[in-house]
Amino acid sequence: AVLTDKIARKYIAYEEKEFGDNYILALPINKKKISIQASMYEGQEVNLLLDRYFSAAYKKRNFRKLQTPFVCVATDLLTGEAVPLTTGYLPWAIRASMSIPGYFSTVKYDNKYLVDGGVVDNYPVNQVLKMGANYIVGLDVQQGLVKSIDDLNTIPAVIDQLVSFHRVRANEEGYKKTNLYINIPMPYKTMDFDSYDSIIAIGEKTGREHYAELKSLADSLNAIEYRPLKKYNSRPLDSIYIDSVVVEGNKRISDAYFENSFGQYKNSTVYINDLETEIRIVYGTKFFSLISYEFRENKEGGTDLIISVKEADPGYLAVGAHYNGDYSVGILLNGTFRNVLGKNSKIFVNLIIGPNVFFRGLYMKDNGAKPGYGAKIEIYSFGFKDYEGNELIGRINFTNFKASAFTRSILKNRYSFRVGGNFEYFRFKSKLKSEDIDSISDYNSYGNIYFAFNSDTRNRSYLSTKGSVSELRVEYVVPFAKNWVQDFFSNSLVFWLNYNQNIPLNKRWTFKPGVFLGGTYVKGLPTYSDQPHLNFRLAPAQHWFYMGGLTSKNYVHGFQPFTGVQYIQRYGQYMAILRAKIQYNFYKKLYFTLRGDVGSVEWYVENVFDPANYVAGYGATVSYDSFIGPVELSVMGSNIYPGVSFFINIGFWF
């Protein structure tokens, strides 16, 4: 994760999780054209790591004056010349010297665009001699050019081979000027950092093999002039007092945004852990491709915090694909645009093309730690079978044109609070199986005001093993139409809680409990009655609760999956579901999940708690975690559906 800019999902902004976890390919848009990134990664986590470990040396701007004089070498991308780095900010100098072309982005340092010094000089003996060294001890992990095409099986390996053609010749000059040369036989590659323990062991073994030579050299130097061993006791800073905060590099993001996020650090003691957390939260908004910090001594002898940012490309186009037994085939086209309609703004657009069309557009004004606002448009049209018990009696189609405006507040990118209002132009179309006519088929207007709390702390959006996802929502729904709608539907208070938790039992086993509780208050509707529910005015149909199928993301909030029950086989105004799953990662990207649901959905609240109405579903799912999303086969049954049913899912949910 350190080398791939990947941060924990809990730091990613809530709306980015909502729109950004479901596509296969994304291409940036820059200067009104689709482009390809110049490098695979910016080095976000690498920068934070270097900033932390070398924080104690922030006042040392001349590397020659460090306890051990230091120099590193980078390559000027525009001239191809080696650039020795001996002054400046130490973490950035080191970062510039390790910017592998194509893998990491270039670093702007002293108005030069720098990449890895190993491109032209990966054994910089001359630079050490210029610093005054008289005797060179050289340790070299390079093994020369790769001789087998089978070993050039990764992008970093190919890049390293290409840049090695020049540096192998340059190294020869350095070897000639080395007094004691030690080659460390290293079978590991540039990016094999996970094998650090083996790499250290190889280095220690090689060092012990040359111990006699090194000891003899030390003894001869001490015979000339004895020098006691230096004590290296510097440690990374745990905290530091900050006078002021300076932001550099922002153009499309307002200064007020950074004030909301980092203003708290002015004239206060800042803990490095807290600073890194805040940086990751801001990075998780995806307004930026890179955020780093620097401690800089000011004229008064105090310390300023410098926040350096590189703003992300203004837009992305993405595509995804999905199939399941409930919604059939869907192709997702996604557009994400940042700072296009004003500073700190975001626009998300999703279009699902298939038998069940869905469009969603979201505009948001992000004010960082302070409340923002937004607007959303949703258009969907889809159908599902209508059952009475297990008997198919017809088909229902929902078509909705929905617009909303809201104010929102985000806490730590994990918790979202929204208050807003919706306008709906909705058609509930019901076709009875026994009649070749549509019993209801016209559009009508509705509105609602709502409060919503959402949280998502999962480590993944699918096959997750940690964290939770939840939604608490309260809506007051009003039918505006002055026609038959007034006879069937009434002003209603609709509310629900949906909560799902991941509890890791060990590295492979995860227990996944969940609960859904939903209810409706309609004036005049009894808690229990022997009369049919259609004898009373109800909440509008798009705000009922529907149960069945295994689709985890539905077009309508009230649609909830239930194991072993046909898609939307039951519905009503009150619903309670208890869920439990055991997920087992039995081999690499293969998972096996046992699942069970118990619950009911009824028109009257008292019926929900009647054991005679309980539905119990059970099943098992085999999943493969592929690059297009989970590929799954489920086998299910329940006490209301005879026999065995199957469910197939291919691709990310959207």
Short mmCIF file of C-alpha atoms in Angstrom, two decimals, residues 66 69 193 198 209 242 248 280 332 357 362 380-381 386 422-423 444 468 516 547 552 562-563 583 589 601 615 636:
data_model
loop_
_atom_site.label_atom_id
_atom_site.label_comp_id
_atom_site.label_asym_id
_atom_site.label_seq_id
_atom_site.Cartn_x
_atom_site.Cartn_y
_atom_site.Cartn_z
CA LEU A 66 24.27 16.03 9.32
CA PRO A 69 27.40 13.88 5.79
CA PHE A 193 9.53 -4.75 0.06
CA SER A 198 14.86 -11.93 3.99
CA GLU A 209 31.41 -12.72 5.47
CA ILE A 242 3.43 25.00 15.16
CA GLU A 248 1.26 25.80 -1.29
CA ARG A 280 -5.26 11.21 4.63
CA LEU A 332 -22.14 1.64 -16.14
CA VAL A 357 -32.25 2.11 -16.94
CA LEU A 362 -24.89 14.57 -7.91
CA TYR A 380 -34.92 5.13 -13.09
CA SER A 381 -37.23 2.68 -14.79
CA ASP A 386 -45.65 -9.40 -8.42
CA ASN A 422 -37.09 15.63 -2.74
CA PHE A 423 -39.56 16.13 -5.55
CA ASN A 444 -48.10 11.75 -10.32
CA SER A 468 -19.57 -1.55 9.15
CA PHE A 516 -33.04 -3.90 9.09
CA MET A 547 -38.17 -7.99 0.50
CA SER A 552 -27.22 -5.54 -2.26
CA PHE A 562 -33.45 -11.68 1.65
CA THR A 563 -31.93 -15.13 1.20
CA GLN A 583 -17.48 -15.65 5.27
CA LYS A 589 -9.29 -14.79 -3.97
CA VAL A 601 -42.75 -7.59 6.08
CA VAL A 615 -39.79 -15.91 6.88
CA MET A 636 -30.73 -20.83 -1.47
#
